[in-house]
C-alpha cells in the first residue's frame, strides 16, 4: 500500500510543480508580499516539487522523498498562515475568506500527513 501512496504523492507533486510554470500568477498570488521575489519563489517551489516527485518514484528514494515533501509543504504553511491573518469575509475569492483559508490550511496539513506516512512506511 505504501508504494501506491508514494506514487500518488509523486504524481501530485510533479503535477503541482508543473502548474507553477503553467499558471504562475495563481501561485504568485499565494506568496506573501513581505517575502518579495514571488516569481523566483514560485519557480524554485515548482522545481523542488518536480524533483521531490521524481525522487518519490524510485523505491529507494521514497523515505527521503517523503521527508523532503513534508518539509517543503511545511514551508508553504507560511503562505497559508499569512493568508489567514489577512483573510476577510468581503474578499471576492472564497479561498481568501477566513473559511477558505482555514480549508487551505487544513488541506496542506493533510498533505504533510500524507508525506510523513510515505516517509515512515518506506523505512
mmCIF file of N, CA and C in Angstrom:
data_model
loop_
_atom_site.group_PDB
_atom_site.id
_atom_site.type_symbol
_atom_site.label_atom_id
_atom_site.label_comp_id
_atom_site.label_asym_id
_atom_site.label_seq_id
_atom_site.Cartn_x
_atom_site.Cartn_y
_atom_site.Cartn_z
ATOM 1 N N UNK A 1 0.824 -1.204 0.000
ATOM 2 C CA UNK A 1 0.000 0.000 0.000
ATOM 3 C C UNK A 1 0.866 1.267 0.000
ATOM 4 N N UNK A 2 2.004 1.217 0.697
ATOM 5 C CA UNK A 2 2.818 2.426 0.745
ATOM 6 C C UNK A 2 3.357 2.816 -0.628
ATOM 7 N N UNK A 3 3.575 1.852 -1.520
ATOM 8 C CA UNK A 3 4.038 2.176 -2.871
ATOM 9 C C UNK A 3 2.990 2.996 -3.614
ATOM 10 N N UNK A 4 1.735 2.637 -3.462
ATOM 11 C CA UNK A 4 0.655 3.389 -4.121
ATOM 12 C C UNK A 4 0.602 4.817 -3.589
ATOM 13 N N UNK A 5 0.707 4.967 -2.265
ATOM 14 C CA UNK A 5 0.684 6.304 -1.653
ATOM 15 C C UNK A 5 1.868 7.133 -2.125
ATOM 16 N N UNK A 6 3.030 6.507 -2.229
ATOM 17 C CA UNK A 6 4.232 7.222 -2.672
ATOM 18 C C UNK A 6 4.113 7.645 -4.131
ATOM 19 N N UNK A 7 3.643 6.750 -4.979
ATOM 20 C CA UNK A 7 3.498 7.081 -6.402
ATOM 21 C C UNK A 7 2.437 8.156 -6.597
ATOM 22 N N UNK A 8 1.346 8.055 -5.858
ATOM 23 C CA UNK A 8 0.295 9.077 -5.947
ATOM 24 C C UNK A 8 0.828 10.439 -5.496
ATOM 25 N N UNK A 9 1.616 10.445 -4.401
ATOM 26 C CA UNK A 9 2.207 11.701 -3.931
ATOM 27 C C UNK A 9 3.177 12.247 -4.977
ATOM 28 N N UNK A 10 3.951 11.367 -5.596
ATOM 29 C CA UNK A 10 4.888 11.793 -6.639
ATOM 30 C C UNK A 10 4.147 12.442 -7.806
ATOM 31 N N UNK A 11 3.089 11.803 -8.263
ATOM 32 C CA UNK A 11 2.305 12.345 -9.381
ATOM 33 C C UNK A 11 1.687 13.688 -8.993
ATOM 34 N N UNK A 12 1.174 13.756 -7.770
ATOM 35 C CA UNK A 12 0.591 15.006 -7.275
ATOM 36 C C UNK A 12 1.640 16.123 -7.282
ATOM 37 N N UNK A 13 2.809 15.861 -6.702
ATOM 38 C CA UNK A 13 3.839 16.894 -6.613
ATOM 39 C C UNK A 13 4.346 17.311 -7.991
ATOM 40 N N UNK A 14 4.567 16.352 -8.862
ATOM 41 C CA UNK A 14 5.036 16.687 -10.204
ATOM 42 C C UNK A 14 3.989 17.531 -10.933
ATOM 43 N N UNK A 15 2.729 17.168 -10.796
ATOM 44 C CA UNK A 15 1.650 17.926 -11.447
ATOM 45 C C UNK A 15 1.566 19.350 -10.909
ATOM 46 N N UNK A 16 1.607 19.486 -9.595
ATOM 47 C CA UNK A 16 1.533 20.826 -8.999
ATOM 48 C C UNK A 16 2.792 21.616 -9.348
ATOM 49 N N UNK A 17 3.941 20.940 -9.355
ATOM 50 C CA UNK A 17 5.178 21.619 -9.737
ATOM 51 C C UNK A 17 5.112 22.171 -11.141
ATOM 52 N N UNK A 18 4.587 21.385 -12.069
ATOM 53 C CA UNK A 18 4.406 21.859 -13.448
ATOM 54 C C UNK A 18 3.422 23.025 -13.467
ATOM 55 N N UNK A 19 2.399 22.943 -12.621
ATOM 56 C CA UNK A 19 1.427 24.023 -12.517
ATOM 57 C C UNK A 19 2.058 25.354 -12.141
ATOM 58 N N UNK A 20 3.147 25.312 -11.368
ATOM 59 C CA UNK A 20 3.846 26.551 -11.011
ATOM 60 C C UNK A 20 4.322 27.304 -12.252
ATOM 61 N N UNK A 21 4.594 26.562 -13.327
ATOM 62 C CA UNK A 21 5.086 27.179 -14.563
ATOM 63 C C UNK A 21 3.971 27.449 -15.569
ATOM 64 N N UNK A 22 2.886 26.684 -15.481
ATOM 65 C CA UNK A 22 1.767 26.888 -16.406
ATOM 66 C C UNK A 22 0.851 28.021 -15.959
ATOM 67 N N UNK A 23 0.647 28.163 -14.663
ATOM 68 C CA UNK A 23 -0.206 29.234 -14.119
ATOM 69 C C UNK A 23 0.526 29.940 -12.969
ATOM 70 N N UNK A 24 1.657 30.572 -13.289
ATOM 71 C CA UNK A 24 2.455 31.180 -12.223
ATOM 72 C C UNK A 24 1.741 32.299 -11.469
ATOM 73 N N UNK A 25 0.821 32.975 -12.137
ATOM 74 C CA UNK A 25 0.100 34.065 -11.485
ATOM 75 C C UNK A 25 -0.664 33.602 -10.263
ATOM 76 N N UNK A 26 -1.294 32.443 -10.362
ATOM 77 C CA UNK A 26 -2.032 31.911 -9.212
ATOM 78 C C UNK A 26 -1.078 31.659 -8.052
ATOM 79 N N UNK A 27 0.026 31.009 -8.331
ATOM 80 C CA UNK A 27 0.964 30.679 -7.255
ATOM 81 C C UNK A 27 1.631 31.928 -6.693
ATOM 82 N N UNK A 28 1.907 32.917 -7.555
ATOM 83 C CA UNK A 28 2.462 34.192 -7.052
ATOM 84 C C UNK A 28 1.476 34.870 -6.117
ATOM 85 N N UNK A 29 0.174 34.704 -6.379
ATOM 86 C CA UNK A 29 -0.827 35.343 -5.515
ATOM 87 C C UNK A 29 -0.840 34.742 -4.113
ATOM 88 N N UNK A 30 -0.273 33.554 -3.959
ATOM 89 C CA UNK A 30 -0.228 32.901 -2.649
ATOM 90 C C UNK A 30 0.982 33.335 -1.822
ATOM 91 N N UNK A 31 1.977 33.941 -2.467
ATOM 92 C CA UNK A 31 3.210 34.331 -1.779
ATOM 93 C C UNK A 31 2.976 35.667 -1.071
ATOM 94 N N UNK A 32 3.213 35.707 0.249
ATOM 95 C CA UNK A 32 3.049 36.985 0.972
ATOM 96 C C UNK A 32 3.960 38.061 0.391
ATOM 97 N N UNK A 33 3.452 39.272 0.292
ATOM 98 C CA UNK A 33 4.226 40.363 -0.314
ATOM 99 C C UNK A 33 5.514 40.642 0.451
ATOM 100 N N UNK A 34 5.508 40.425 1.762
ATOM 101 C CA UNK A 34 6.690 40.716 2.557
ATOM 102 C C UNK A 34 7.840 39.744 2.274
ATOM 103 N N UNK A 35 7.565 38.628 1.610
ATOM 104 C CA UNK A 35 8.645 37.719 1.225
ATOM 105 C C UNK A 35 9.392 38.241 -0.001
ATOM 106 N N UNK A 36 8.690 39.013 -0.842
ATOM 107 C CA UNK A 36 9.308 39.547 -2.048
ATOM 108 C C UNK A 36 9.659 38.449 -3.045
ATOM 109 N N UNK A 37 10.114 38.840 -4.230
ATOM 110 C CA UNK A 37 10.583 37.909 -5.257
ATOM 111 C C UNK A 37 9.644 36.722 -5.470
ATOM 112 N N UNK A 38 8.358 37.017 -5.553
ATOM 113 C CA UNK A 38 7.346 35.958 -5.687
ATOM 114 C C UNK A 38 7.609 35.075 -6.902
ATOM 115 N N UNK A 39 7.997 35.661 -8.012
ATOM 116 C CA UNK A 39 8.248 34.878 -9.218
ATOM 117 C C UNK A 39 9.360 33.864 -9.006
ATOM 118 N N UNK A 40 10.433 34.290 -8.372
ATOM 119 C CA UNK A 40 11.548 33.387 -8.096
ATOM 120 C C UNK A 40 11.124 32.289 -7.120
ATOM 121 N N UNK A 41 10.406 32.659 -6.070
ATOM 122 C CA UNK A 41 9.961 31.675 -5.085
ATOM 123 C C UNK A 41 9.030 30.642 -5.707
ATOM 124 N N UNK A 42 8.155 31.080 -6.594
ATOM 125 C CA UNK A 42 7.243 30.155 -7.273
ATOM 126 C C UNK A 42 8.030 29.197 -8.165
ATOM 127 N N UNK A 43 9.001 29.715 -8.892
ATOM 128 C CA UNK A 43 9.811 28.855 -9.760
ATOM 129 C C UNK A 43 10.618 27.846 -8.944
ATOM 130 N N UNK A 44 11.232 28.302 -7.870
ATOM 131 C CA UNK A 44 12.018 27.401 -7.018
ATOM 132 C C UNK A 44 11.107 26.335 -6.398
ATOM 133 N N UNK A 45 9.935 26.752 -5.935
ATOM 134 C CA UNK A 45 8.985 25.793 -5.373
ATOM 135 C C UNK A 45 8.541 24.770 -6.403
ATOM 136 N N UNK A 46 8.305 25.218 -7.624
ATOM 137 C CA UNK A 46 7.898 24.301 -8.688
ATOM 138 C C UNK A 46 8.980 23.287 -9.010
ATOM 139 N N UNK A 47 10.215 23.755 -9.118
ATOM 140 C CA UNK A 47 11.327 22.839 -9.386
ATOM 141 C C UNK A 47 11.476 21.849 -8.236
ATOM 142 N N UNK A 48 11.390 22.348 -7.002
ATOM 143 C CA UNK A 48 11.521 21.467 -5.836
ATOM 144 C C UNK A 48 10.447 20.386 -5.840
ATOM 145 N N UNK A 49 9.221 20.754 -6.166
ATOM 146 C CA UNK A 49 8.138 19.764 -6.200
ATOM 147 C C UNK A 49 8.378 18.713 -7.283
ATOM 148 N N UNK A 50 8.842 19.135 -8.435
ATOM 149 C CA UNK A 50 9.111 18.192 -9.522
ATOM 150 C C UNK A 50 10.254 17.247 -9.133
ATOM 151 N N UNK A 51 11.315 17.789 -8.570
ATOM 152 C CA UNK A 51 12.455 16.960 -8.171
ATOM 153 C C UNK A 51 12.053 15.976 -7.074
ATOM 154 N N UNK A 52 11.343 16.454 -6.061
ATOM 155 C CA UNK A 52 10.916 15.573 -4.975
ATOM 156 C C UNK A 52 9.973 14.496 -5.509
ATOM 157 N N UNK A 53 9.080 14.872 -6.412
ATOM 158 C CA UNK A 53 8.191 13.889 -7.026
ATOM 159 C C UNK A 53 8.975 12.816 -7.755
ATOM 160 N N UNK A 54 10.007 13.224 -8.484
ATOM 161 C CA UNK A 54 10.839 12.258 -9.203
ATOM 162 C C UNK A 54 11.559 11.330 -8.224
ATOM 163 N N UNK A 55 12.046 11.874 -7.126
ATOM 164 C CA UNK A 55 12.714 11.053 -6.102
ATOM 165 C C UNK A 55 11.735 10.017 -5.545
ATOM 166 N N UNK A 56 10.504 10.424 -5.322
ATOM 167 C CA UNK A 56 9.494 9.515 -4.770
ATOM 168 C C UNK A 56 9.158 8.358 -5.714
ATOM 169 N N UNK A 57 9.368 8.537 -6.991
ATOM 170 C CA UNK A 57 9.054 7.476 -7.945
ATOM 171 C C UNK A 57 10.004 6.281 -7.819
ATOM 172 N N UNK A 58 11.205 6.540 -7.348
ATOM 173 C CA UNK A 58 12.184 5.460 -7.169
ATOM 174 C C UNK A 58 11.985 4.832 -5.786
ATOM 175 N N UNK A 59 11.789 3.528 -5.719
ATOM 176 C CA UNK A 59 11.567 2.884 -4.417
ATOM 177 C C UNK A 59 12.627 3.238 -3.364
ATOM 178 N N UNK A 60 13.880 3.353 -3.770
ATOM 179 C CA UNK A 60 14.947 3.678 -2.816
ATOM 180 C C UNK A 60 14.887 5.131 -2.347
ATOM 181 N N UNK A 61 14.164 5.969 -3.064
ATOM 182 C CA UNK A 61 14.085 7.383 -2.706
ATOM 183 C C UNK A 61 12.843 7.757 -1.924
ATOM 184 N N UNK A 62 12.003 6.790 -1.629
ATOM 185 C CA UNK A 62 10.701 7.124 -1.037
ATOM 186 C C UNK A 62 10.801 7.679 0.378
ATOM 187 N N UNK A 63 11.681 7.141 1.180
ATOM 188 C CA UNK A 63 11.804 7.672 2.539
ATOM 189 C C UNK A 63 12.310 9.118 2.502
ATOM 190 N N UNK A 64 13.404 9.348 1.800
ATOM 191 C CA UNK A 64 13.953 10.704 1.699
ATOM 192 C C UNK A 64 12.968 11.641 1.001
ATOM 193 N N UNK A 65 12.324 11.142 -0.060
ATOM 194 C CA UNK A 65 11.346 11.958 -0.773
ATOM 195 C C UNK A 65 10.160 12.328 0.095
ATOM 196 N N UNK A 66 9.703 11.381 0.916
ATOM 197 C CA UNK A 66 8.596 11.674 1.829
ATOM 198 C C UNK A 66 8.959 12.754 2.828
ATOM 199 N N UNK A 67 10.174 12.633 3.392
ATOM 200 C CA UNK A 67 10.624 13.662 4.344
ATOM 201 C C UNK A 67 10.791 15.012 3.659
ATOM 202 N N UNK A 68 11.349 14.999 2.455
ATOM 203 C CA UNK A 68 11.534 16.245 1.712
ATOM 204 C C UNK A 68 10.190 16.891 1.369
ATOM 205 N N UNK A 69 9.224 16.078 0.966
ATOM 206 C CA UNK A 69 7.889 16.607 0.651
ATOM 207 C C UNK A 69 7.250 17.212 1.891
ATOM 208 N N UNK A 70 7.362 16.520 3.018
ATOM 209 C CA UNK A 70 6.789 17.047 4.262
ATOM 210 C C UNK A 70 7.441 18.377 4.628
ATOM 211 N N UNK A 71 8.756 18.465 4.479
ATOM 212 C CA UNK A 71 9.463 19.706 4.800
ATOM 213 C C UNK A 71 9.037 20.841 3.867
ATOM 214 N N UNK A 72 8.974 20.557 2.573
ATOM 215 C CA UNK A 72 8.599 21.588 1.606
ATOM 216 C C UNK A 72 7.186 22.087 1.862
ATOM 217 N N UNK A 73 6.262 21.182 2.078
ATOM 218 C CA UNK A 73 4.873 21.594 2.308
ATOM 219 C C UNK A 73 4.754 22.347 3.633
ATOM 220 N N UNK A 74 5.570 21.985 4.613
ATOM 221 C CA UNK A 74 5.583 22.723 5.881
ATOM 222 C C UNK A 74 6.040 24.159 5.654
ATOM 223 N N UNK A 75 7.021 24.353 4.783
ATOM 224 C CA UNK A 75 7.472 25.710 4.454
ATOM 225 C C UNK A 75 6.322 26.513 3.836
ATOM 226 N N UNK A 76 5.506 25.849 3.025
ATOM 227 C CA UNK A 76 4.377 26.533 2.396
ATOM 228 C C UNK A 76 3.336 27.019 3.411
ATOM 229 N N UNK A 77 3.350 26.463 4.615
ATOM 230 C CA UNK A 77 2.392 26.904 5.638
ATOM 231 C C UNK A 77 2.545 28.388 5.945
ATOM 232 N N UNK A 78 3.745 28.931 5.742
ATOM 233 C CA UNK A 78 3.970 30.370 5.941
ATOM 234 C C UNK A 78 2.976 31.164 5.104
ATOM 235 N N UNK A 79 2.797 30.747 3.859
ATOM 236 C CA UNK A 79 1.872 31.451 2.960
ATOM 237 C C UNK A 79 0.430 31.346 3.450
ATOM 238 N N UNK A 80 0.054 30.166 3.913
ATOM 239 C CA UNK A 80 -1.327 29.970 4.346
ATOM 240 C C UNK A 80 -1.604 30.653 5.687
ATOM 241 N N UNK A 81 -0.634 30.668 6.566
ATOM 242 C CA UNK A 81 -0.813 31.381 7.841
ATOM 243 C C UNK A 81 -0.885 32.883 7.613
ATOM 244 N N UNK A 82 -0.067 33.401 6.694
ATOM 245 C CA UNK A 82 -0.142 34.821 6.352
ATOM 246 C C UNK A 82 -1.513 35.141 5.763
ATOM 247 N N UNK A 83 -2.012 34.264 4.898
ATOM 248 C CA UNK A 83 -3.335 34.469 4.299
ATOM 249 C C UNK A 83 -4.421 34.444 5.371
ATOM 250 N N UNK A 84 -4.250 33.596 6.380
ATOM 251 C CA UNK A 84 -5.234 33.520 7.462
ATOM 252 C C UNK A 84 -5.287 34.832 8.233
ATOM 253 N N UNK A 85 -4.141 35.435 8.456
ATOM 254 C CA UNK A 85 -4.078 36.730 9.152
ATOM 255 C C UNK A 85 -4.764 37.811 8.329
ATOM 256 N N UNK A 86 -4.597 37.757 7.006
ATOM 257 C CA UNK A 86 -5.164 38.777 6.120
ATOM 258 C C UNK A 86 -6.570 38.457 5.623
ATOM 259 N N UNK A 87 -7.095 37.290 5.954
ATOM 260 C CA UNK A 87 -8.404 36.864 5.433
ATOM 261 C C UNK A 87 -9.507 37.829 5.856
ATOM 262 N N UNK A 88 -10.444 38.007 4.949
ATOM 263 C CA UNK A 88 -11.570 38.899 5.214
ATOM 264 C C UNK A 88 -12.815 38.333 4.537
ATOM 265 N N UNK A 89 -13.941 38.456 5.211
ATOM 266 C CA UNK A 89 -15.200 37.943 4.679
ATOM 267 C C UNK A 89 -15.674 38.642 3.432
ATOM 268 N N UNK A 90 -15.135 39.822 3.130
ATOM 269 C CA UNK A 90 -15.584 40.551 1.945
ATOM 270 C C UNK A 90 -14.698 40.326 0.720
ATOM 271 N N UNK A 91 -13.774 39.400 0.798
ATOM 272 C CA UNK A 91 -12.904 39.095 -0.345
ATOM 273 C C UNK A 91 -13.714 38.396 -1.440
ATOM 274 N N UNK A 92 -13.415 38.689 -2.705
ATOM 275 C CA UNK A 92 -14.194 38.075 -3.790
ATOM 276 C C UNK A 92 -13.973 36.567 -3.926
ATOM 277 N N UNK A 93 -12.755 36.099 -3.690
ATOM 278 C CA UNK A 93 -12.473 34.666 -3.829
ATOM 279 C C UNK A 93 -12.727 33.949 -2.502
ATOM 280 N N UNK A 94 -13.436 32.842 -2.562
ATOM 281 C CA UNK A 94 -13.707 32.044 -1.365
ATOM 282 C C UNK A 94 -12.420 31.657 -0.657
ATOM 283 N N UNK A 95 -11.383 31.335 -1.423
ATOM 284 C CA UNK A 95 -10.127 30.891 -0.827
ATOM 285 C C UNK A 95 -9.371 32.002 -0.111
ATOM 286 N N UNK A 96 -9.852 33.251 -0.216
ATOM 287 C CA UNK A 96 -9.252 34.375 0.505
ATOM 288 C C UNK A 96 -10.088 34.792 1.711
ATOM 289 N N UNK A 97 -11.216 34.140 1.893
ATOM 290 C CA UNK A 97 -12.062 34.397 3.059
ATOM 291 C C UNK A 97 -11.618 33.479 4.198
ATOM 292 N N UNK A 98 -11.963 33.835 5.446
ATOM 293 C CA UNK A 98 -11.487 33.018 6.579
ATOM 294 C C UNK A 98 -11.774 31.528 6.447
ATOM 295 N N UNK A 99 -12.962 31.152 6.027
ATOM 296 C CA UNK A 99 -13.276 29.731 5.907
ATOM 297 C C UNK A 99 -12.454 29.076 4.801
ATOM 298 N N UNK A 100 -12.252 29.783 3.713
ATOM 299 C CA UNK A 100 -11.464 29.251 2.612
ATOM 300 C C UNK A 100 -9.999 29.078 2.984
ATOM 301 N N UNK A 101 -9.452 30.061 3.679
ATOM 302 C CA UNK A 101 -8.054 29.965 4.101
ATOM 303 C C UNK A 101 -7.897 28.844 5.126
ATOM 304 N N UNK A 102 -8.861 28.709 6.020
ATOM 305 C CA UNK A 102 -8.804 27.621 7.003
ATOM 306 C C UNK A 102 -8.848 26.263 6.302
ATOM 307 N N UNK A 103 -9.651 26.160 5.254
ATOM 308 C CA UNK A 103 -9.695 24.914 4.479
ATOM 309 C C UNK A 103 -8.368 24.657 3.770
ATOM 310 N N UNK A 104 -7.779 25.704 3.194
ATOM 311 C CA UNK A 104 -6.469 25.563 2.551
ATOM 312 C C UNK A 104 -5.432 25.069 3.551
ATOM 313 N N UNK A 105 -5.474 25.630 4.735
ATOM 314 C CA UNK A 105 -4.530 25.237 5.783
ATOM 315 C C UNK A 105 -4.741 23.779 6.173
ATOM 316 N N UNK A 106 -5.994 23.388 6.348
ATOM 317 C CA UNK A 106 -6.302 22.000 6.722
ATOM 318 C C UNK A 106 -5.855 21.022 5.633
ATOM 319 N N UNK A 107 -6.087 21.379 4.381
ATOM 320 C CA UNK A 107 -5.678 20.511 3.277
ATOM 321 C C UNK A 107 -4.158 20.369 3.258
ATOM 322 N N UNK A 108 -3.450 21.455 3.477
ATOM 323 C CA UNK A 108 -1.990 21.371 3.484
ATOM 324 C C UNK A 108 -1.474 20.560 4.666
ATOM 325 N N UNK A 109 -2.145 20.618 5.787
ATOM 326 C CA UNK A 109 -1.768 19.754 6.915
ATOM 327 C C UNK A 109 -1.986 18.286 6.547
ATOM 328 N N UNK A 110 -3.039 18.012 5.806
ATOM 329 C CA UNK A 110 -3.275 16.637 5.341
ATOM 330 C C UNK A 110 -2.176 16.203 4.368
ATOM 331 N N UNK A 111 -1.722 17.118 3.503
ATOM 332 C CA UNK A 111 -0.626 16.792 2.587
ATOM 333 C C UNK A 111 0.642 16.445 3.374
ATOM 334 N N UNK A 112 0.892 17.193 4.437
ATOM 335 C CA UNK A 112 2.056 16.903 5.272
ATOM 336 C C UNK A 112 1.913 15.515 5.889
ATOM 337 N N UNK A 113 0.731 15.205 6.368
ATOM 338 C CA UNK A 113 0.483 13.874 6.927
ATOM 339 C C UNK A 113 0.700 12.785 5.896
ATOM 340 N N UNK A 114 0.260 13.014 4.678
ATOM 341 C CA UNK A 114 0.451 12.063 3.578
ATOM 342 C C UNK A 114 1.946 11.840 3.334
ATOM 343 N N UNK A 115 2.695 12.934 3.255
ATOM 344 C CA UNK A 115 4.131 12.829 3.009
ATOM 345 C C UNK A 115 4.835 12.111 4.162
ATOM 346 N N UNK A 116 4.442 12.406 5.388
ATOM 347 C CA UNK A 116 5.025 11.721 6.550
ATOM 348 C C UNK A 116 4.702 10.231 6.528
ATOM 349 N N UNK A 117 3.482 9.902 6.156
ATOM 350 C CA UNK A 117 3.095 8.475 6.073
ATOM 351 C C UNK A 117 3.954 7.757 5.035
ATOM 352 N N UNK A 118 4.214 8.407 3.917
ATOM 353 C CA UNK A 118 5.078 7.808 2.886
ATOM 354 C C UNK A 118 6.495 7.606 3.443
ATOM 355 N N UNK A 119 7.029 8.626 4.104
ATOM 356 C CA UNK A 119 8.385 8.531 4.652
ATOM 357 C C UNK A 119 8.496 7.437 5.700
ATOM 358 N N UNK A 120 7.516 7.355 6.571
ATOM 359 C CA UNK A 120 7.577 6.413 7.681
ATOM 360 C C UNK A 120 7.328 4.963 7.253
ATOM 361 N N UNK A 121 6.518 4.766 6.218
ATOM 362 C CA UNK A 121 6.253 3.405 5.774
ATOM 363 C C UNK A 121 7.285 2.896 4.776
ATOM 364 N N UNK A 122 8.087 3.805 4.233
ATOM 365 C CA UNK A 122 9.123 3.388 3.278
ATOM 366 C C UNK A 122 10.355 2.857 4.006
ATOM 367 N N UNK A 123 10.499 3.229 5.255
ATOM 368 C CA UNK A 123 11.712 2.829 6.019
ATOM 369 C C UNK A 123 11.748 1.342 6.286
#
